[in-house]
CSV table of C-alpha atoms in Angstrom, one decimal:
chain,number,residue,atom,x,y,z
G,130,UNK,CA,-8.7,21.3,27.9
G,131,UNK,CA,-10.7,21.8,31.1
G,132,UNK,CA,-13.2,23.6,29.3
G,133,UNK,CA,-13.8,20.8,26.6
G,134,UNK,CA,-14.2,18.6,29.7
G,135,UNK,CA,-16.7,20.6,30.7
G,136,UNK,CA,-18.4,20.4,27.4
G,137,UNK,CA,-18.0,17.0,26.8
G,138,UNK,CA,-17.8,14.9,30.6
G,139,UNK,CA,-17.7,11.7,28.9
G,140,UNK,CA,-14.2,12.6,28.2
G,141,UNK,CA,-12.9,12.9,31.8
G,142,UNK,CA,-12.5,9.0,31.8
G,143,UNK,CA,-9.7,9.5,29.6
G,144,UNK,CA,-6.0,10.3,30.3
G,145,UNK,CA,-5.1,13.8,29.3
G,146,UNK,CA,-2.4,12.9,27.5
G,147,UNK,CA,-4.4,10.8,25.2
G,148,UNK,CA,-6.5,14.0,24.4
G,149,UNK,CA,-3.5,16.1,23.9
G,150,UNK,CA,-2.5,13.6,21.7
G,151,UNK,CA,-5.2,13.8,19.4
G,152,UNK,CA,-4.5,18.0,19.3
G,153,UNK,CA,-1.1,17.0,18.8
G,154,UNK,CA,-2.1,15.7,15.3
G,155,UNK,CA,-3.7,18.8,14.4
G,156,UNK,CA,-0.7,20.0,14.8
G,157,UNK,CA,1.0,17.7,13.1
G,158,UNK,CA,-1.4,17.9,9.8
G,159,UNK,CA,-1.0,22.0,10.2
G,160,UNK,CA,2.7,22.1,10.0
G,161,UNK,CA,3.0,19.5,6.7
G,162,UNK,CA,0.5,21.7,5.1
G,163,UNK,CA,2.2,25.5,6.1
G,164,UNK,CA,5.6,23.1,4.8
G,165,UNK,CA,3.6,22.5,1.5
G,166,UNK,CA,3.8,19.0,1.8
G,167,UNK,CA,-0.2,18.4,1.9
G,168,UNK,CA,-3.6,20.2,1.6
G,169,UNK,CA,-5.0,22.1,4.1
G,170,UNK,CA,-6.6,19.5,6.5
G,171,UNK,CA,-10.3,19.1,6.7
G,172,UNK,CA,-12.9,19.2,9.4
G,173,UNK,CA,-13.6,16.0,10.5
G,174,UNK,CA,-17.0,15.2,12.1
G,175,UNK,CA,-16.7,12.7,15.6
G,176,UNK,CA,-18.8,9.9,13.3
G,177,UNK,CA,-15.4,9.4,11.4
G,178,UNK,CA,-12.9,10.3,14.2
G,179,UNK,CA,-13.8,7.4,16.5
G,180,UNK,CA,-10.2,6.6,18.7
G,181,UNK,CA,-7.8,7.9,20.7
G,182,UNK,CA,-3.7,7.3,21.4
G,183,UNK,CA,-1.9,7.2,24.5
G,184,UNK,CA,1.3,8.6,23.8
G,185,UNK,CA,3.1,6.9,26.0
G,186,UNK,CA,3.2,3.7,28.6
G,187,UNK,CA,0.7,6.0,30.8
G,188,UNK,CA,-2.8,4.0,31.3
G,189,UNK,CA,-2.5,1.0,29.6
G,190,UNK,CA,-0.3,-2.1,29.7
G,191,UNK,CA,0.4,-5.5,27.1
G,192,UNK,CA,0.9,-8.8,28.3
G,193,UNK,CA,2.2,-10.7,25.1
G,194,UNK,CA,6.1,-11.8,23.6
G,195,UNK,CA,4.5,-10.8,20.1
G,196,UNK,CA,2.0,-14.1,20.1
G,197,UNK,CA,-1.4,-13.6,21.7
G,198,UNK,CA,-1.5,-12.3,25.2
G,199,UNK,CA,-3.9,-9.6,26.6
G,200,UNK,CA,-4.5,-5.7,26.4
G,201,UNK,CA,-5.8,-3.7,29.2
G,202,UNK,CA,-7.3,-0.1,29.8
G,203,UNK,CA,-6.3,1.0,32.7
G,204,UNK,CA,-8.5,4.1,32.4
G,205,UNK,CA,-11.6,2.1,31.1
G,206,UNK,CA,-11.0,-0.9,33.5
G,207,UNK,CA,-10.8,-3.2,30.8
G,208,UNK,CA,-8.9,-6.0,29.5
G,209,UNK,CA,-9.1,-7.2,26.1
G,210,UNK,CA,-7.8,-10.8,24.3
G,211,UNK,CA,-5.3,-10.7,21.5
G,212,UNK,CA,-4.9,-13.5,18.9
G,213,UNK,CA,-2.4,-13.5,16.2
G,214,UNK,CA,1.3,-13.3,15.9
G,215,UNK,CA,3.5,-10.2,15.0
G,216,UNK,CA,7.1,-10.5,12.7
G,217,UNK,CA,9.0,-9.1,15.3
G,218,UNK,CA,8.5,-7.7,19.1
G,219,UNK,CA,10.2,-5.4,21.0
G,220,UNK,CA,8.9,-2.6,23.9
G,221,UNK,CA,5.7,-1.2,23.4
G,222,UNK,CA,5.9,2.8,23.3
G,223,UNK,CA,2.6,4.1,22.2
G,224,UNK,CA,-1.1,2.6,21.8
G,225,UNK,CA,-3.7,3.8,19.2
G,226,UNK,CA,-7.7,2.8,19.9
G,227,UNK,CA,-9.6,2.9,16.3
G,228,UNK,CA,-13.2,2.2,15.7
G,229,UNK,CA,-13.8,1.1,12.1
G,230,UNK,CA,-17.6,1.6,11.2
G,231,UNK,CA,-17.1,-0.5,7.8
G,232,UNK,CA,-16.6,-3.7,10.3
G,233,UNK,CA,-18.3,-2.3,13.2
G,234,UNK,CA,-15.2,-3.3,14.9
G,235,UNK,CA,-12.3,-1.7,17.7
G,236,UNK,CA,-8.9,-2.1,16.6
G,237,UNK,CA,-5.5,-1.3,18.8
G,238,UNK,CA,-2.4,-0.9,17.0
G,239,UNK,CA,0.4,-0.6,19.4
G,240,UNK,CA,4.3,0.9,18.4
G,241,UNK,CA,7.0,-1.5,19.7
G,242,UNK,CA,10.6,-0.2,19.7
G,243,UNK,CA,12.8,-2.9,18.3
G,244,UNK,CA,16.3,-3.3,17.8
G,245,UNK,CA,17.1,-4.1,14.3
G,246,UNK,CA,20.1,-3.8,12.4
G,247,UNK,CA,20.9,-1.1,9.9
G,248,UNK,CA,21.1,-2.7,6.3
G,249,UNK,CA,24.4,-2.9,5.3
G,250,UNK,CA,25.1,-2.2,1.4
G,251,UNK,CA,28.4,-2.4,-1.2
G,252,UNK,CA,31.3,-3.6,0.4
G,253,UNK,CA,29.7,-4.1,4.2
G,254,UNK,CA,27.3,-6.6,2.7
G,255,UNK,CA,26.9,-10.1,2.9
G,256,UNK,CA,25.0,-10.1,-0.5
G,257,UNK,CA,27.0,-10.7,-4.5
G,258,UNK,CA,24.3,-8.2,-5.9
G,259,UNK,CA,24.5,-10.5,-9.3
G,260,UNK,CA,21.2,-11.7,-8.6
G,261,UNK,CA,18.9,-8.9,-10.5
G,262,UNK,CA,15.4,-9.3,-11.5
G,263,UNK,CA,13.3,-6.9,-13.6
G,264,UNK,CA,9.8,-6.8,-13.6
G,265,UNK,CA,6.9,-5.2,-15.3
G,266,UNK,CA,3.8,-4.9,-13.6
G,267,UNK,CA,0.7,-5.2,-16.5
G,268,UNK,CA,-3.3,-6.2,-15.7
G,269,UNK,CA,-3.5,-9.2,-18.2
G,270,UNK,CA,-0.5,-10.8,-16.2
G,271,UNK,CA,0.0,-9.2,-13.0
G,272,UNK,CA,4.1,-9.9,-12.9
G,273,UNK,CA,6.7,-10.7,-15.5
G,274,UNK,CA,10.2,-11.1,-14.3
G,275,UNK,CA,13.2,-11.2,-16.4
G,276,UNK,CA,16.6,-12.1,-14.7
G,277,UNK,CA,18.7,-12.4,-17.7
G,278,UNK,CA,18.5,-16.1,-18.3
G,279,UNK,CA,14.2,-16.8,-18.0
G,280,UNK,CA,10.9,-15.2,-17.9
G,281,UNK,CA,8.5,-15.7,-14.7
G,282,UNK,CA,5.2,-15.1,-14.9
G,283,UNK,CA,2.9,-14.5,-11.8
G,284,UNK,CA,-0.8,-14.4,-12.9
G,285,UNK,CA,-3.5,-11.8,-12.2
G,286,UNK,CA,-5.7,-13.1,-9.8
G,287,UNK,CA,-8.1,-10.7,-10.1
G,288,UNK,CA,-9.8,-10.3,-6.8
G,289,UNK,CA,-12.6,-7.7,-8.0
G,290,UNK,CA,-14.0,-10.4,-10.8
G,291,UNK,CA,-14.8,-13.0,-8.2
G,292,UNK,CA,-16.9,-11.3,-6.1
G,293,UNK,CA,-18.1,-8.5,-8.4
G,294,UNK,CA,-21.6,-10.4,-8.5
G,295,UNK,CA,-22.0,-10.2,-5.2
G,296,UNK,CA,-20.6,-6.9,-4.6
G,297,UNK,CA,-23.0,-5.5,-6.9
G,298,UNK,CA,-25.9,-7.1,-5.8
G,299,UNK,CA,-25.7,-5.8,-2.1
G,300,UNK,CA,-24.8,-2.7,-3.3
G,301,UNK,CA,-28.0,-2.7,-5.2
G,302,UNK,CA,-29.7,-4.1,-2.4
G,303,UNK,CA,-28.8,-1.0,0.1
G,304,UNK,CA,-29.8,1.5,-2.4
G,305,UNK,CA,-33.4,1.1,-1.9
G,306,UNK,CA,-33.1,1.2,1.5
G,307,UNK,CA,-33.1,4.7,3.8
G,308,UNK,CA,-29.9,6.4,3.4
G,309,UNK,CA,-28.1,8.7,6.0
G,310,UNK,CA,-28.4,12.9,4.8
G,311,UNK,CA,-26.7,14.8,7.6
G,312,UNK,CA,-27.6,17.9,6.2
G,313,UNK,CA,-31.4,16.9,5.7
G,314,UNK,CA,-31.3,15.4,9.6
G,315,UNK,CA,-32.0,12.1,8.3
G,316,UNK,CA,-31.1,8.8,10.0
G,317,UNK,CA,-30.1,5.6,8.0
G,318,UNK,CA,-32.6,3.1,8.6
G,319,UNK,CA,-31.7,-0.4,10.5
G,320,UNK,CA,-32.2,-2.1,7.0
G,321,UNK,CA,-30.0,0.2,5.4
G,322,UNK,CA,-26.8,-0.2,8.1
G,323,UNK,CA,-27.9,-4.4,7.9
G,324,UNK,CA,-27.4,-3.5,4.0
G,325,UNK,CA,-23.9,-1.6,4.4
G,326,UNK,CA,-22.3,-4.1,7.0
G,327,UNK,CA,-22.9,-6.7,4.2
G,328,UNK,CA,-21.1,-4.7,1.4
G,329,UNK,CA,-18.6,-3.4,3.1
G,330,UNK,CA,-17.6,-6.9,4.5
G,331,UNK,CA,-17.3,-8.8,1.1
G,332,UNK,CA,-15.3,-5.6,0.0
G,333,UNK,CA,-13.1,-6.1,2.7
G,334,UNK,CA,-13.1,-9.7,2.1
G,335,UNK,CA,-11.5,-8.7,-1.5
G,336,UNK,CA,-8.8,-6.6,-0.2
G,337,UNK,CA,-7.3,-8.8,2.6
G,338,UNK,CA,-7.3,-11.6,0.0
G,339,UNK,CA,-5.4,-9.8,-2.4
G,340,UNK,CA,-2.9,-7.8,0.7
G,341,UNK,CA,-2.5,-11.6,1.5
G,342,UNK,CA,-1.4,-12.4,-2.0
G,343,UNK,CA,0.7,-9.5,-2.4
G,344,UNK,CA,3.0,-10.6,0.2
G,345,UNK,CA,2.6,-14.4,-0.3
G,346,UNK,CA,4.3,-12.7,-4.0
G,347,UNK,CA,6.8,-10.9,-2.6
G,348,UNK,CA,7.7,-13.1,-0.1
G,349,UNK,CA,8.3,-16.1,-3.2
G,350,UNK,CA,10.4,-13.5,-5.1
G,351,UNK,CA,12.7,-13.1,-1.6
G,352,UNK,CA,13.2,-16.7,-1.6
G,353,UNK,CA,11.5,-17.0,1.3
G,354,UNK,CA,9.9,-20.9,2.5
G,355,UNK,CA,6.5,-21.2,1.5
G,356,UNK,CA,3.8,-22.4,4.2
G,357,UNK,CA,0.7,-22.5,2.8
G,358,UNK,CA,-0.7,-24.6,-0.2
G,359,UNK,CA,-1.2,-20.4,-1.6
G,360,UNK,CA,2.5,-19.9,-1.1
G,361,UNK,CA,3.5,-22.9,-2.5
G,362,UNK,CA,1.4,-22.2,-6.0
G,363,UNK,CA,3.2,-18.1,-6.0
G,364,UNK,CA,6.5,-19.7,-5.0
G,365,UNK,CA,6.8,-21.8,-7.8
G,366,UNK,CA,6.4,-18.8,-10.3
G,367,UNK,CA,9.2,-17.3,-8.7
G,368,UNK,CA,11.7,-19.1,-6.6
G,369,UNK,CA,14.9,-17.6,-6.7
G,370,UNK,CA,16.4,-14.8,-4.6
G,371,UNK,CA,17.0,-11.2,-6.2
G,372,UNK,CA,19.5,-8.7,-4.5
G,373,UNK,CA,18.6,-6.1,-7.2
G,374,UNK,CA,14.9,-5.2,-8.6
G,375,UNK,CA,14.6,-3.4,-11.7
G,376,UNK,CA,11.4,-1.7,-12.4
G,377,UNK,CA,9.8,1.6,-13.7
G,378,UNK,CA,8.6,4.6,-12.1
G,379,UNK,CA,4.7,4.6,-12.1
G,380,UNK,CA,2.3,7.3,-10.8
G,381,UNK,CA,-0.5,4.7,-10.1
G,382,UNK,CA,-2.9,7.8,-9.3
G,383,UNK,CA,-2.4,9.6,-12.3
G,384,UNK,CA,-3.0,6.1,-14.5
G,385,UNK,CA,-6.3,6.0,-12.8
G,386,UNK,CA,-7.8,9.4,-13.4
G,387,UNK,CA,-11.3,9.3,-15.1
G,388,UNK,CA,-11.9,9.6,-18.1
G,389,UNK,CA,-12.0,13.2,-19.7
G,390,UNK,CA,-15.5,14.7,-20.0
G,391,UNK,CA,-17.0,13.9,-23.2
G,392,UNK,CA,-14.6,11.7,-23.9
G,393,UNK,CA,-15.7,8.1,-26.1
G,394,UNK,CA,-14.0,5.9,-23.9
G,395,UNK,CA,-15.4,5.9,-20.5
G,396,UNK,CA,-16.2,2.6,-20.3
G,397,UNK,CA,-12.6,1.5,-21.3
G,398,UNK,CA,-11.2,3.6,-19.3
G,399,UNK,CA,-13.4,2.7,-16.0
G,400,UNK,CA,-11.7,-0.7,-16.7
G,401,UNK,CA,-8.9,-0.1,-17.1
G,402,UNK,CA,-8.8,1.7,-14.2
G,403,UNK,CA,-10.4,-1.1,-12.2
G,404,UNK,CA,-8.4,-3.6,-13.5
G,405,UNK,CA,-5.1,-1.7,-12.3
G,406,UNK,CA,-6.1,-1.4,-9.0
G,407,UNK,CA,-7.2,-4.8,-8.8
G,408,UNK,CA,-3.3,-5.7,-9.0
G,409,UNK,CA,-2.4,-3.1,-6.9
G,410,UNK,CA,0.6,-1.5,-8.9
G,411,UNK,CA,1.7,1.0,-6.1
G,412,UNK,CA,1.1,-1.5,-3.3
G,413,UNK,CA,3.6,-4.0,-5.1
G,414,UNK,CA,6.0,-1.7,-5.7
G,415,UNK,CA,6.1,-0.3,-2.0
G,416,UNK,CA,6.6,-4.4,-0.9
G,417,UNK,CA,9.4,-5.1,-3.0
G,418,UNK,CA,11.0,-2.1,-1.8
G,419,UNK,CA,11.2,-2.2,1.4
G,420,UNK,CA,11.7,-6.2,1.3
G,421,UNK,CA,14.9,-5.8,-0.3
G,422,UNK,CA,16.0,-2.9,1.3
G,423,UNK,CA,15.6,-5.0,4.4
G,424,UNK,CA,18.4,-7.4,3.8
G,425,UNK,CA,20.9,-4.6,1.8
G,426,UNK,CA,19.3,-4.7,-1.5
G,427,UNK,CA,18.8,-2.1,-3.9
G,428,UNK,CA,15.4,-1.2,-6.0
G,429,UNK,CA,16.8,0.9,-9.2
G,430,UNK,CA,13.5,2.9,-10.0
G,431,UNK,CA,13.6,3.8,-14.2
G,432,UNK,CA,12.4,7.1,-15.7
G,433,UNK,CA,9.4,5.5,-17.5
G,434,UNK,CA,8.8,9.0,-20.0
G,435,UNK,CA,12.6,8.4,-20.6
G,436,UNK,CA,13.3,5.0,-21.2
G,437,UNK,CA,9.6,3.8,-22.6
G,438,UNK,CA,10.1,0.3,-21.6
G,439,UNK,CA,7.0,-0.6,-23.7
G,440,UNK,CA,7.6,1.2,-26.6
G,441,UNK,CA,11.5,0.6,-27.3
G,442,UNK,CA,13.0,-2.8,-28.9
G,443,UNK,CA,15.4,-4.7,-26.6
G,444,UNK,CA,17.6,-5.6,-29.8
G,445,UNK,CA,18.1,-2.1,-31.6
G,446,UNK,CA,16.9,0.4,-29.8
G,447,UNK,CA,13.9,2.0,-32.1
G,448,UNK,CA,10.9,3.5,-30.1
G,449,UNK,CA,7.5,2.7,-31.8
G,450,UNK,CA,4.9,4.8,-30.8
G,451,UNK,CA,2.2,2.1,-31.7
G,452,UNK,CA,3.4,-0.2,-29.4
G,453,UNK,CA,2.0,2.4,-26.5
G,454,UNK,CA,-1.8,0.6,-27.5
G,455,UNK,CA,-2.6,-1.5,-24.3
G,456,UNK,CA,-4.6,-3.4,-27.6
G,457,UNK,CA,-1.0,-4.3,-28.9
G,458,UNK,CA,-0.2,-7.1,-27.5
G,459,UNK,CA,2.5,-8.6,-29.2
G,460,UNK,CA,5.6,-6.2,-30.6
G,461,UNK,CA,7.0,-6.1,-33.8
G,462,UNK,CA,10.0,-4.5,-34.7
G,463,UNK,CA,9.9,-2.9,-38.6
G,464,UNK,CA,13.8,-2.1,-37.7
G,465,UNK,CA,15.1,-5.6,-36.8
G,466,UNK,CA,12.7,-7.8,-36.7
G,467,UNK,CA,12.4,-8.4,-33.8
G,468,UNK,CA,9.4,-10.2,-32.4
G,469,UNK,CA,7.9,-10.8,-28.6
G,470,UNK,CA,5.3,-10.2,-26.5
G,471,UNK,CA,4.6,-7.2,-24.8
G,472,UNK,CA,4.8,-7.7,-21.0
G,473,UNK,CA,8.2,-9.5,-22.1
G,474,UNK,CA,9.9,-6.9,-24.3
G,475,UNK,CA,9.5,-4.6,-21.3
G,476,UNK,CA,11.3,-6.4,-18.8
G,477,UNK,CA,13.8,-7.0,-21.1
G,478,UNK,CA,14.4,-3.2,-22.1
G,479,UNK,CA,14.4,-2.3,-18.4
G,480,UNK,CA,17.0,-5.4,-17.7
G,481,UNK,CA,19.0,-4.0,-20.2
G,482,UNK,CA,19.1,-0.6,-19.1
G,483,UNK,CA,19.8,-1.3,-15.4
G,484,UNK,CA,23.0,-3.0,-16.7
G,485,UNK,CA,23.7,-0.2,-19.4
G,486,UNK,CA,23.6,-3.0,-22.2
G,487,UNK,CA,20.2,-1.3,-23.6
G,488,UNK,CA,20.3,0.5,-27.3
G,489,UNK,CA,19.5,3.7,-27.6
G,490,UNK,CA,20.0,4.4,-24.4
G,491,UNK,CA,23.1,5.8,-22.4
G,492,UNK,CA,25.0,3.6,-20.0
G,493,UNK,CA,25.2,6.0,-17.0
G,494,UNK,CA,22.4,6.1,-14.8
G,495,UNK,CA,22.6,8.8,-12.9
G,496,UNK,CA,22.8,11.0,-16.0
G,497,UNK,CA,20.0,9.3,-17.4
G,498,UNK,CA,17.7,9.6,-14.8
G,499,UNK,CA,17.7,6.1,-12.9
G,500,UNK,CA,17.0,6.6,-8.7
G,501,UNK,CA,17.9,4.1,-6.3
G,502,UNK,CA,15.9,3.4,-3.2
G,503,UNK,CA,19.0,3.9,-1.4
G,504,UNK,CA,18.9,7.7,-2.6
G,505,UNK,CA,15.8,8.6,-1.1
G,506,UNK,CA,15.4,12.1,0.8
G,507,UNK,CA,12.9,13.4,3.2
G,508,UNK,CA,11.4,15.9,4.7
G,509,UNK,CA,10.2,16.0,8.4
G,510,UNK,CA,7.7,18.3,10.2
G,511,UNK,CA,7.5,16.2,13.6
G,512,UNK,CA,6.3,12.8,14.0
G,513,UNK,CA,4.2,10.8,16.3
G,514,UNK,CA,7.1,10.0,18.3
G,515,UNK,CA,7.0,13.3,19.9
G,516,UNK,CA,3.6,12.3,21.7
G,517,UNK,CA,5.7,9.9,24.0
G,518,UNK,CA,7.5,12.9,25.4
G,519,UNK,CA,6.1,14.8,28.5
G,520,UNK,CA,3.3,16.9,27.8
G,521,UNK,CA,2.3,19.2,30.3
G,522,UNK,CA,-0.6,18.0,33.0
G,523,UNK,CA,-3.7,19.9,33.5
C-alpha cells in the first residue's frame, strides 16, 4: 500500500481502510471464482472503477432518522445534502462512494444494521395460508393471476414503446459524432459525451419508470394502501392479499439468447426478446419473493420442463405440443373440449398443481419437482461484512 501511494499521491487523501477495502473485493471476486461460483474476474480500467467504501464508521458520519439529513467526508472535508426517505433505518455500518458516468452523477449507498424480526412460518405464523394466487408472467399482458375464484389482469405497460422514438433518434444522433477508441488513443469529442448524456438519460428515464411500476405491482398484489393516482390504477387490478404465490421457474437469460446464426427469425426473435425484458420477468419474480417471504409467506417455484403450464389442459390433463406457439393464443383442447385463452389456462394449470388438484400430474410436490422459497441453500465465500472488521494499519 505505501508503494501505490507513492505511485498514485492523490490517493493519500483517502483512509487506508477504504483502499484495502477495494483489495478486499478482489479478494472477494477471487475466492467465488476458485469456489466455481463465477468466472474468473476481469481487469477493470479506473474509467469504470470510479468509488471507494469505508468499511467501517472510520472517516465519515450521517446525520439523518432515514428522511433527509446530511453526509459528510471527513477525509475530503465535505458535507453533502440528502433528500429522500428510506423503508426502514437503523445504524449505519459501512459507506460506498460510486460515480456513474451514464448520469455523470456521485452516488453513496450506506449499510444500516436494522433490527427486524425473523419471519415466522406454519404454526408460528399469524397468516391462514388459504390466500394463494398463481400467476403467469407473458409480454402481451404482463400479469395474469388466478386465485381460485377470478382472473386479474395487470397490463403490459411497455416502457421501451414509448420512448423508443426518441431513444433511437439520439442514438442515431451520437453515431455521427467522434467516438472514444482506447486502443487507437482516441478521445470522444464534447458533441459526442453531449450526445451520450442524452441517451443514456432517457434510457434511464425508462427503467426507473418501469422499477417504479414493478413495485407500485407488487406492492397492490400485498394489499398494501395505494398513494399515488399510479398505485391506485395497479391496485385495482389486484387488491387482495396472497400468503402463497404460485408461479413457474423461468431462466429469463436463457429466453433471451439471440437468435441462432443463420437462423430465419432474427427479427422475431429480437422482439421477443425485447419485449420480455420490457416486463422484466426476473425482476418480478425476485419482488414477489422476497415481499412475501417478508411477512411469512411462501413462493412455491414449478418445474416449468415438468409441468408445461402452457401446453397442458387444466380439465384433463393432455399436453399439446402446439400450444407451445407464442402465435397460439387461444387453447383448444381436442381431448375435452376445453376452450380458454392462453395466459389463463396457465395460471390455472399451475393453481392446480400447487394444490395437487391438476391432471396428469402427481399430487406430491417434492417428488415432482416443486421448490419453495423457504428451501433455498447457499453458498458463502466471505461477504462485505468482513470490511467492517479491523484491518491492519500501515
Amino acid at each position: 500500500m505505501p508503494d501505490f501511494k507513492k505511485c498514485w499521491p492523490e490517493y493519500k487523501e483517502l483512509y487506508s481502510t477504504s483502499l484495502q477495502a477495494t483489495l478486499k473485493r478482489v479478494d472477494l471476486a477471487y475466492n467465488r471464482f476458485f469456489q466455481g461460483l463465477s468466472e474468473i474476474p476481469k481487469y477493470k480500467p479506473i474509467r469504470k472503477y470510479s468509488g471507494w467504501t469505508y468499511p467501517s464508521k472510520a472517516g465519515w458520519k450521517v446525520n439523518t432518522d432515514g428522511k433527509n439529513g446530511t453526509l459528510t467526508l471527513n477525509d475530503l472535508g465535505i458535507t453533502i445534502k440528502m433528500r429522500g426517505q428510506t423503508k426502514s433505518w437503523g445504524t449505519p455500518t459501512t459507506l460506498t462512494i460510486t460515480y456513474k458516468p451514464s448520469v455523470n452523477a456521485w452516488y453513496a449507498s450506506i449499510t444500516v444494521k436494522i433490527e427486524s424480526q425473523t419471519a415466522k412460518y406454519g404454526s408460528g405464523s399469524d397468516l391462514t395460508y388459504e390466500k394463494i394466487v398463481a400467476y403467469d408472467l407473458g409480454t402481451e399482458t404482463a400479469i395474469t393471476a388466478f386465485n381460485g375464484r377470478e382472473f386479474e389482469e395487470i397490463a403490459n405497460q411497455r416502457f421501451t414503446k414509448t420512448l423508443e422514438s426518441k431513444v433511437k433518434a439520439a442514438g442515431k444522433e451520437k453515431r455521427s459524432k467522434q467516438a472514444p477508441n482506447f486502443k487507437k488513443g482516441i478521445k470522444a469529442s464534447k458533441r459526442w459525451k453531449k450526445a451520450n448524456k442524452k441517451e443514456s438519460k432517457l434510457k434511464r428515464k425508462v427503467g426507473l419508470a418501469r422499477k417504479d411500476w414493478q413495485h407500485v405491482l407488487m406492492q397492490s398484489l400485498m394489499g398494501e394502501t395505494p398513494k399515488t393516482a399510479l398505485h391506485r390504477k395497479v391496485t385495482s387490478d389486484l387488491s387482495s392479499r396472497y400468503d402463497i404465490g404460485v408461479t413457474e421457474k423461468l431462466n429469463t437469460k436463457g429466453m433471451t439468447l439471440k437468435a441462432k446464426k443463420g437462423s430465419k427469425r432474427k427479427k422475431q426473435k429480437a422482439g421477443l426478446n425485447k419485449a420480455i425484458l420490457d416486463v422484466g420477468f426476473g425482476t418480478l419474480n425476485k419482488m414477489l419473493t422476497y415481499k412475501i417471504e417478508l411477512k411469512g409467506g411462501i413462493v412455491l417455484q414449478l418445474p416449468t420442463r415438468q409441468l408445461k403450464p402452457s401446453q397442458r389442459c387444466p380439465e384433463c390433463g393432455k399436453v399439446h405440443k402446439s400450444w407451445a406457439e407464442l402465435s397460439n393464443r387461444y387453447h383448444v383442447c381436442d381431448a375435452c373440449g376445453f376452450e380458454f385463452d392462453r395466459d389463463k389456462t396457465s395460471a390455472m394449470v399451475m393453481f392446480n398443481a400447487a394444490n395437487g388438484k391438476q391432471p396428469g400430474y402427481g399430487t406430491d410436490l417434492d417428488k415432482r419437482g416443486f421448490s419453495s422459497s423457504t428451501s433455498k441453500t447457499s453458498k458463502h465465500t466471505g461477504s462485505m461484512r468482513q470490511l467492517g472488521q479491523k484491518l491492519p494499519q500501515e
